[in-house]
PDB file of C-alpha atoms in Angstrom:
ATOM      1  CA  MET A   1       4.585 -55.147  22.748  1.00  0.00           C
ATOM      2  CA  ALA A   2       6.193 -53.671  19.650  1.00  0.00           C
ATOM      3  CA  VAL A   3       4.277 -51.228  17.495  1.00  0.00           C
ATOM      4  CA  ILE A   4       3.113 -53.195  14.465  1.00  0.00           C
ATOM      5  CA  GLY A   5       0.565 -50.815  12.995  1.00  0.00           C
ATOM      6  CA  ALA A   6      -3.173 -51.046  12.512  1.00  0.00           C
ATOM      7  CA  GLU A   7      -3.224 -51.924   8.817  1.00  0.00           C
ATOM      8  CA  ARG A   8      -3.763 -55.662   9.349  1.00  0.00           C
ATOM      9  CA  PHE A   9      -6.759 -54.917  11.614  1.00  0.00           C
ATOM     10  CA  VAL A  10      -8.586 -52.647   9.147  1.00  0.00           C
ATOM     11  CA  PRO A  11     -10.970 -54.802   7.072  1.00  0.00           C
ATOM     12  CA  PRO A  12     -10.311 -54.193   3.365  1.00  0.00           C
ATOM     13  CA  GLY A  13     -13.253 -52.666   1.552  1.00  0.00           C
ATOM     14  CA  ALA A  14     -15.192 -52.183   4.793  1.00  0.00           C
ATOM     15  CA  ASP A  15     -17.959 -49.628   5.124  1.00  0.00           C
ATOM     16  CA  MET A  16     -18.263 -47.306   8.112  1.00  0.00           C
ATOM     17  CA  ARG A  17     -20.326 -49.729  10.180  1.00  0.00           C
ATOM     18  CA  GLU A  18     -17.839 -52.524   9.616  1.00  0.00           C
ATOM     19  CA  LEU A  19     -14.915 -50.263  10.477  1.00  0.00           C
ATOM     20  CA  ARG A  20     -16.590 -49.191  13.711  1.00  0.00           C
ATOM     21  CA  GLU A  21     -17.207 -52.808  14.664  1.00  0.00           C
ATOM     22  CA  ALA A  22     -13.618 -53.820  13.878  1.00  0.00           C
ATOM     23  CA  VAL A  23     -11.705 -51.038  15.626  1.00  0.00           C
ATOM     24  CA  ASP A  24     -11.998 -52.394  19.160  1.00  0.00           C
ATOM     25  CA  ALA A  25     -10.083 -55.515  18.124  1.00  0.00           C
ATOM     26  CA  CYS A  26      -7.115 -53.421  16.970  1.00  0.00           C
ATOM     27  CA  ARG A  27      -3.769 -54.385  18.471  1.00  0.00           C
ATOM     28  CA  GLY A  28      -1.663 -52.129  16.265  1.00  0.00           C
ATOM     29  CA  CYS A  29       0.052 -50.586  19.285  1.00  0.00           C
ATOM     30  CA  ALA A  30       0.126 -51.205  23.025  1.00  0.00           C
ATOM     31  CA  LEU A  31      -2.402 -48.512  23.977  1.00  0.00           C
ATOM     32  CA  TYR A  32      -5.303 -50.979  23.811  1.00  0.00           C
ATOM     33  CA  ARG A  33      -3.961 -52.740  26.910  1.00  0.00           C
ATOM     34  CA  ASP A  34      -4.909 -49.988  29.360  1.00  0.00           C
ATOM     35  CA  ALA A  35      -7.736 -48.189  27.554  1.00  0.00           C
ATOM     36  CA  THR A  36     -11.343 -49.137  28.245  1.00  0.00           C
ATOM     37  CA  GLN A  37     -12.141 -49.376  24.555  1.00  0.00           C
ATOM     38  CA  ALA A  38     -11.257 -47.964  21.162  1.00  0.00           C
ATOM     39  CA  VAL A  39     -13.112 -44.766  20.284  1.00  0.00           C
ATOM     40  CA  PHE A  40     -14.077 -44.525  16.636  1.00  0.00           C
ATOM     41  CA  GLY A  41     -15.377 -41.455  14.823  1.00  0.00           C
ATOM     42  CA  ASP A  42     -18.957 -40.245  14.894  1.00  0.00           C
ATOM     43  CA  GLY A  43     -21.144 -38.304  12.516  1.00  0.00           C
ATOM     44  CA  PRO A  44     -22.676 -38.565   9.049  1.00  0.00           C
ATOM     45  CA  ALA A  45     -20.638 -40.547   6.531  1.00  0.00           C
ATOM     46  CA  ASP A  46     -21.352 -37.923   3.859  1.00  0.00           C
ATOM     47  CA  ALA A  47     -20.301 -34.912   5.953  1.00  0.00           C
ATOM     48  CA  LYS A  48     -18.739 -31.945   4.170  1.00  0.00           C
ATOM     49  CA  VAL A  49     -16.393 -31.418   7.114  1.00  0.00           C
ATOM     50  CA  MET A  50     -14.345 -34.029   8.956  1.00  0.00           C
ATOM     51  CA  MET A  51     -12.658 -32.910  12.188  1.00  0.00           C
ATOM     52  CA  VAL A  52      -9.701 -34.802  13.623  1.00  0.00           C
ATOM     53  CA  GLY A  53      -8.437 -34.402  17.186  1.00  0.00           C
ATOM     54  CA  GLU A  54      -5.504 -35.993  18.980  1.00  0.00           C
ATOM     55  CA  GLN A  55      -6.947 -38.923  20.942  1.00  0.00           C
ATOM     56  CA  PRO A  56      -9.947 -39.703  23.145  1.00  0.00           C
ATOM     57  CA  GLY A  57      -9.823 -38.377  26.689  1.00  0.00           C
ATOM     58  CA  ALA A  58     -10.979 -40.009  29.911  1.00  0.00           C
ATOM     59  CA  ARG A  59     -14.673 -39.252  29.292  1.00  0.00           C
ATOM     60  CA  GLU A  60     -14.485 -40.478  25.713  1.00  0.00           C
ATOM     61  CA  ASP A  61     -12.678 -43.638  26.813  1.00  0.00           C
ATOM     62  CA  ILE A  62     -15.610 -44.519  29.069  1.00  0.00           C
ATOM     63  CA  ALA A  63     -18.393 -43.365  26.728  1.00  0.00           C
ATOM     64  CA  GLY A  64     -16.900 -44.831  23.551  1.00  0.00           C
ATOM     65  CA  ALA A  65     -17.624 -41.641  21.590  1.00  0.00           C
ATOM     66  CA  PRO A  66     -15.374 -38.724  20.536  1.00  0.00           C
ATOM     67  CA  PHE A  67     -15.513 -35.198  21.964  1.00  0.00           C
ATOM     68  CA  VAL A  68     -18.093 -35.761  24.708  1.00  0.00           C
ATOM     69  CA  GLY A  69     -16.035 -34.318  27.587  1.00  0.00           C
ATOM     70  CA  PRO A  70     -15.245 -30.693  28.535  1.00  0.00           C
ATOM     71  CA  ALA A  71     -13.208 -30.084  25.366  1.00  0.00           C
ATOM     72  CA  GLY A  72     -16.038 -31.472  23.277  1.00  0.00           C
ATOM     73  CA  ARG A  73     -18.581 -29.184  24.901  1.00  0.00           C
ATOM     74  CA  LEU A  74     -16.327 -26.206  24.245  1.00  0.00           C
ATOM     75  CA  LEU A  75     -15.932 -27.300  20.626  1.00  0.00           C
ATOM     76  CA  ASP A  76     -19.716 -27.553  20.280  1.00  0.00           C
ATOM     77  CA  ARG A  77     -20.081 -23.972  21.513  1.00  0.00           C
ATOM     78  CA  ALA A  78     -17.351 -22.692  19.209  1.00  0.00           C
ATOM     79  CA  MET A  79     -18.927 -24.419  16.210  1.00  0.00           C
ATOM     80  CA  VAL A  80     -22.297 -22.818  16.892  1.00  0.00           C
ATOM     81  CA  GLU A  81     -20.685 -19.372  17.085  1.00  0.00           C
ATOM     82  CA  ALA A  82     -18.840 -20.037  13.825  1.00  0.00           C
ATOM     83  CA  GLY A  83     -21.945 -21.236  11.983  1.00  0.00           C
ATOM     84  CA  LEU A  84     -21.285 -24.958  12.034  1.00  0.00           C
ATOM     85  CA  ASP A  85     -23.614 -27.746  13.150  1.00  0.00           C
ATOM     86  CA  ARG A  86     -21.969 -30.602  15.087  1.00  0.00           C
ATOM     87  CA  LYS A  87     -24.674 -33.011  13.900  1.00  0.00           C
ATOM     88  CA  ARG A  88     -23.599 -32.458  10.292  1.00  0.00           C
ATOM     89  CA  ILE A  89     -19.859 -32.885  10.920  1.00  0.00           C
ATOM     90  CA  TYR A  90     -17.861 -36.097  11.255  1.00  0.00           C
ATOM     91  CA  VAL A  91     -15.542 -35.997  14.282  1.00  0.00           C
ATOM     92  CA  THR A  92     -12.772 -38.432  15.105  1.00  0.00           C
ATOM     93  CA  ASN A  93      -9.221 -38.657  16.478  1.00  0.00           C
ATOM     94  CA  ALA A  94      -5.819 -39.489  15.036  1.00  0.00           C
ATOM     95  CA  VAL A  95      -5.320 -42.115  17.764  1.00  0.00           C
ATOM     96  CA  LYS A  96      -8.244 -44.316  18.766  1.00  0.00           C
ATOM     97  CA  HIS A  97      -7.183 -45.370  22.303  1.00  0.00           C
ATOM     98  CA  PHE A  98      -6.734 -43.173  25.378  1.00  0.00           C
ATOM     99  CA  LYS A  99      -3.100 -42.812  26.469  1.00  0.00           C
ATOM    100  CA  PHE A 100      -2.698 -41.801  30.097  1.00  0.00           C
ATOM    101  CA  THR A 101      -0.768 -42.073  33.338  1.00  0.00           C
ATOM    102  CA  ARG A 102      -2.441 -43.211  36.537  1.00  0.00           C
ATOM    103  CA  PRO A 103      -1.466 -41.325  39.721  1.00  0.00           C
ATOM    104  CA  ASP A 104      -0.512 -43.441  42.731  1.00  0.00           C
ATOM    105  CA  ASP A 105      -2.958 -41.585  44.971  1.00  0.00           C
ATOM    106  CA  GLY A 106      -6.018 -42.839  43.117  1.00  0.00           C
ATOM    107  CA  LYS A 107      -6.808 -39.524  41.439  1.00  0.00           C
ATOM    108  CA  PRO A 108      -8.296 -39.481  37.907  1.00  0.00           C
ATOM    109  CA  ARG A 109      -6.194 -40.644  34.998  1.00  0.00           C
ATOM    110  CA  ILE A 110      -3.981 -37.978  33.450  1.00  0.00           C
ATOM    111  CA  HIS A 111      -3.851 -37.505  29.677  1.00  0.00           C
ATOM    112  CA  LYS A 112      -0.510 -38.312  28.075  1.00  0.00           C
ATOM    113  CA  LYS A 113       0.327 -37.151  24.569  1.00  0.00           C
ATOM    114  CA  PRO A 114       0.600 -40.037  22.092  1.00  0.00           C
ATOM    115  CA  GLY A 115       3.986 -40.554  20.506  1.00  0.00           C
ATOM    116  CA  ARG A 116       4.725 -40.324  16.809  1.00  0.00           C
ATOM    117  CA  THR A 117       4.963 -44.111  16.494  1.00  0.00           C
ATOM    118  CA  GLU A 118       1.455 -44.496  17.955  1.00  0.00           C
ATOM    119  CA  VAL A 119       0.072 -41.825  15.635  1.00  0.00           C
ATOM    120  CA  VAL A 120       1.610 -43.551  12.613  1.00  0.00           C
ATOM    121  CA  ALA A 121       0.449 -46.975  13.812  1.00  0.00           C
ATOM    122  CA  CYS A 122      -3.154 -45.734  14.004  1.00  0.00           C
ATOM    123  CA  ARG A 123      -3.098 -43.915  10.643  1.00  0.00           C
ATOM    124  CA  PRO A 124      -4.825 -46.724   8.675  1.00  0.00           C
ATOM    125  CA  TRP A 125      -8.016 -46.138  10.665  1.00  0.00           C
ATOM    126  CA  LEU A 126      -7.953 -42.419   9.894  1.00  0.00           C
ATOM    127  CA  VAL A 127      -7.254 -43.084   6.218  1.00  0.00           C
ATOM    128  CA  ALA A 128     -10.156 -45.552   6.119  1.00  0.00           C
ATOM    129  CA  GLU A 129     -12.500 -42.999   7.719  1.00  0.00           C
ATOM    130  CA  LEU A 130     -11.387 -40.344   5.251  1.00  0.00           C
ATOM    131  CA  GLY A 131     -12.070 -42.724   2.380  1.00  0.00           C
ATOM    132  CA  GLN A 132     -15.615 -43.269   3.617  1.00  0.00           C
ATOM    133  CA  VAL A 133     -16.481 -39.630   4.380  1.00  0.00           C
ATOM    134  CA  GLN A 134     -14.597 -37.927   1.527  1.00  0.00           C
ATOM    135  CA  PRO A 135     -15.151 -34.472   3.042  1.00  0.00           C
ATOM    136  CA  ASP A 136     -14.760 -31.154   1.285  1.00  0.00           C
ATOM    137  CA  LEU A 137     -12.476 -30.049   4.119  1.00  0.00           C
ATOM    138  CA  LEU A 138     -10.453 -31.924   6.734  1.00  0.00           C
ATOM    139  CA  VAL A 139     -10.017 -29.890   9.936  1.00  0.00           C
ATOM    140  CA  CYS A 140      -7.155 -30.802  12.264  1.00  0.00           C
ATOM    141  CA  LEU A 141      -7.645 -29.837  15.902  1.00  0.00           C
ATOM    142  CA  GLY A 142      -4.243 -29.360  17.500  1.00  0.00           C
ATOM    143  CA  ALA A 143      -0.645 -30.017  16.537  1.00  0.00           C
ATOM    144  CA  THR A 144      -0.757 -33.808  16.946  1.00  0.00           C
ATOM    145  CA  ALA A 145      -3.671 -34.164  14.538  1.00  0.00           C
ATOM    146  CA  ALA A 146      -2.136 -31.685  12.103  1.00  0.00           C
ATOM    147  CA  GLN A 147       1.175 -33.520  12.081  1.00  0.00           C
ATOM    148  CA  ALA A 148      -0.625 -36.844  11.664  1.00  0.00           C
ATOM    149  CA  VAL A 149      -2.075 -35.497   8.421  1.00  0.00           C
ATOM    150  CA  LEU A 150       0.510 -32.979   7.185  1.00  0.00           C
ATOM    151  CA  GLY A 151       3.711 -34.535   8.525  1.00  0.00           C
ATOM    152  CA  PRO A 152       5.927 -33.956  11.574  1.00  0.00           C
ATOM    153  CA  ALA A 153       7.485 -30.798  10.117  1.00  0.00           C
ATOM    154  CA  PHE A 154       4.158 -28.948  10.147  1.00  0.00           C
ATOM    155  CA  ARG A 155       4.026 -26.056  12.619  1.00  0.00           C
ATOM    156  CA  LEU A 156       0.556 -25.078  13.791  1.00  0.00           C
ATOM    157  CA  THR A 157       1.698 -21.656  15.000  1.00  0.00           C
ATOM    158  CA  GLN A 158       2.848 -20.759  11.483  1.00  0.00           C
ATOM    159  CA  HIS A 159      -0.044 -22.091   9.410  1.00  0.00           C
ATOM    160  CA  ARG A 160      -3.193 -22.251  11.532  1.00  0.00           C
ATOM    161  CA  GLY A 161      -6.331 -21.178   9.736  1.00  0.00           C
ATOM    162  CA  GLU A 162      -4.789 -21.749   6.289  1.00  0.00           C
ATOM    163  CA  VAL A 163      -6.141 -24.194   3.723  1.00  0.00           C
ATOM    164  CA  ILE A 164      -3.347 -26.557   2.675  1.00  0.00           C
ATOM    165  CA  VAL A 165      -3.454 -29.288   0.037  1.00  0.00           C
ATOM    166  CA  PRO A 166      -0.706 -31.898   0.526  1.00  0.00           C
ATOM    167  CA  ASP A 167       0.679 -33.243  -2.744  1.00  0.00           C
ATOM    168  CA  ASP A 168       1.841 -36.644  -1.531  1.00  0.00           C
ATOM    169  CA  GLY A 169       1.176 -39.288   1.103  1.00  0.00           C
ATOM    170  CA  ASP A 170      -2.083 -40.736   2.401  1.00  0.00           C
ATOM    171  CA  PHE A 171      -3.814 -37.338   2.410  1.00  0.00           C
ATOM    172  CA  ALA A 172      -2.650 -36.060  -0.982  1.00  0.00           C
ATOM    173  CA  GLY A 173      -5.209 -33.827  -2.672  1.00  0.00           C
ATOM    174  CA  CYS A 174      -7.276 -33.365   0.499  1.00  0.00           C
ATOM    175  CA  ARG A 175      -8.029 -29.787   1.553  1.00  0.00           C
ATOM    176  CA  VAL A 176      -6.787 -29.414   5.134  1.00  0.00           C
ATOM    177  CA  LEU A 177      -7.124 -26.639   7.697  1.00  0.00           C
ATOM    178  CA  ALA A 178      -5.469 -26.770  11.122  1.00  0.00           C
ATOM    179  CA  THR A 179      -6.457 -24.932  14.279  1.00  0.00           C
ATOM    180  CA  VAL A 180      -5.983 -25.302  18.030  1.00  0.00           C
ATOM    181  CA  HIS A 181      -7.463 -28.203  19.943  1.00  0.00           C
ATOM    182  CA  PRO A 182     -10.331 -27.132  22.229  1.00  0.00           C
ATOM    183  CA  ALA A 183      -8.446 -28.683  25.158  1.00  0.00           C
ATOM    184  CA  ALA A 184      -5.713 -26.097  24.546  1.00  0.00           C
ATOM    185  CA  VAL A 185      -8.314 -23.399  25.161  1.00  0.00           C
ATOM    186  CA  LEU A 186      -9.193 -24.948  28.521  1.00  0.00           C
ATOM    187  CA  ARG A 187      -5.509 -25.085  29.498  1.00  0.00           C
ATOM    188  CA  SER A 188      -4.708 -21.545  28.366  1.00  0.00           C
ATOM    189  CA  ARG A 189      -4.099 -18.661  30.748  1.00  0.00           C
ATOM    190  CA  ASP A 190      -5.971 -16.422  28.336  1.00  0.00           C
ATOM    191  CA  GLN A 191      -8.952 -18.544  27.458  1.00  0.00           C
ATOM    192  CA  ASP A 192     -10.965 -15.714  25.902  1.00  0.00           C
ATOM    193  CA  GLU A 193      -8.265 -14.897  23.355  1.00  0.00           C
ATOM    194  CA  VAL A 194      -7.493 -18.501  22.426  1.00  0.00           C
ATOM    195  CA  TYR A 195     -11.193 -19.332  22.206  1.00  0.00           C
ATOM    196  CA  ALA A 196     -11.799 -16.352  19.918  1.00  0.00           C
ATOM    197  CA  GLY A 197      -9.020 -17.625  17.658  1.00  0.00           C
ATOM    198  CA  LEU A 198     -10.641 -21.061  17.496  1.00  0.00           C
ATOM    199  CA  VAL A 199     -13.990 -19.512  16.567  1.00  0.00           C
ATOM    200  CA  ASP A 200     -12.301 -17.400  13.872  1.00  0.00           C
ATOM    201  CA  ASP A 201     -10.648 -20.471  12.360  1.00  0.00           C
ATOM    202  CA  LEU A 202     -13.919 -22.394  12.413  1.00  0.00           C
ATOM    203  CA  GLY A 203     -15.481 -19.398  10.699  1.00  0.00           C
ATOM    204  CA  VAL A 204     -12.988 -19.932   7.879  1.00  0.00           C
ATOM    205  CA  VAL A 205     -14.195 -23.531   7.715  1.00  0.00           C
ATOM    206  CA  ALA A 206     -17.803 -22.353   7.354  1.00  0.00           C
ATOM    207  CA  LYS A 207     -16.846 -19.991   4.534  1.00  0.00           C
ATOM    208  CA  GLN A 208     -14.813 -22.653   2.739  1.00  0.00           C
ATOM    209  CA  ILE A 209     -17.773 -25.000   2.509  1.00  0.00           C
ATOM    210  CA  GLY A 210     -20.162 -22.295   1.428  1.00  0.00           C
ATOM    211  CA  GLY A 211     -22.007 -21.429   4.606  1.00  0.00           C
ATOM    212  CA  TYR A 212     -23.745 -23.229   7.413  1.00  0.00           C
ATOM    213  CA  ALA A 213     -22.903 -26.905   7.701  1.00  0.00           C
TER     214      ALA A 213
END
């Protein structure tokens, strides 16, 4: 199936409840074929902070909620240390369906990074969420999320922890900060160092919004 984009599946003028109900019918790319379900964002619609990851993982694909697996638990811990409250933050992903490979030996599904075409195809959902939440700060977790918002030329290693305001495109005028994805911490050989960097960046988020959120 060719990538056609999600725009025709996003109900115009929909509120958050209507968007959440509509997302599972999205056929904007082929990822829906193998995923259990679409995973929409979660959190208060008036949150000061909106966090965007790459895509749901295996746990999220089954649960139907974002950041509920090992990476999500690590993110929860990092947010507490940085002075942020998960319950007051809206969390979502750039891509709403789980992309994976399935080993022949019956082992668990293996995460596969979504391609640029899939990220672009799913963008209308992210734009719709942003329009509903209207956060003070949009936090991108990982390079895929950052490039979904700031463009494919963005380099996380050069600009992580900085507040950037794009001047064109779907996210023009939005204050954006990018940091590592919590899954990158779990994969790192030096987890303590990478985790400390994530906490530091989330501390910048807390300061930007004026304290505990």
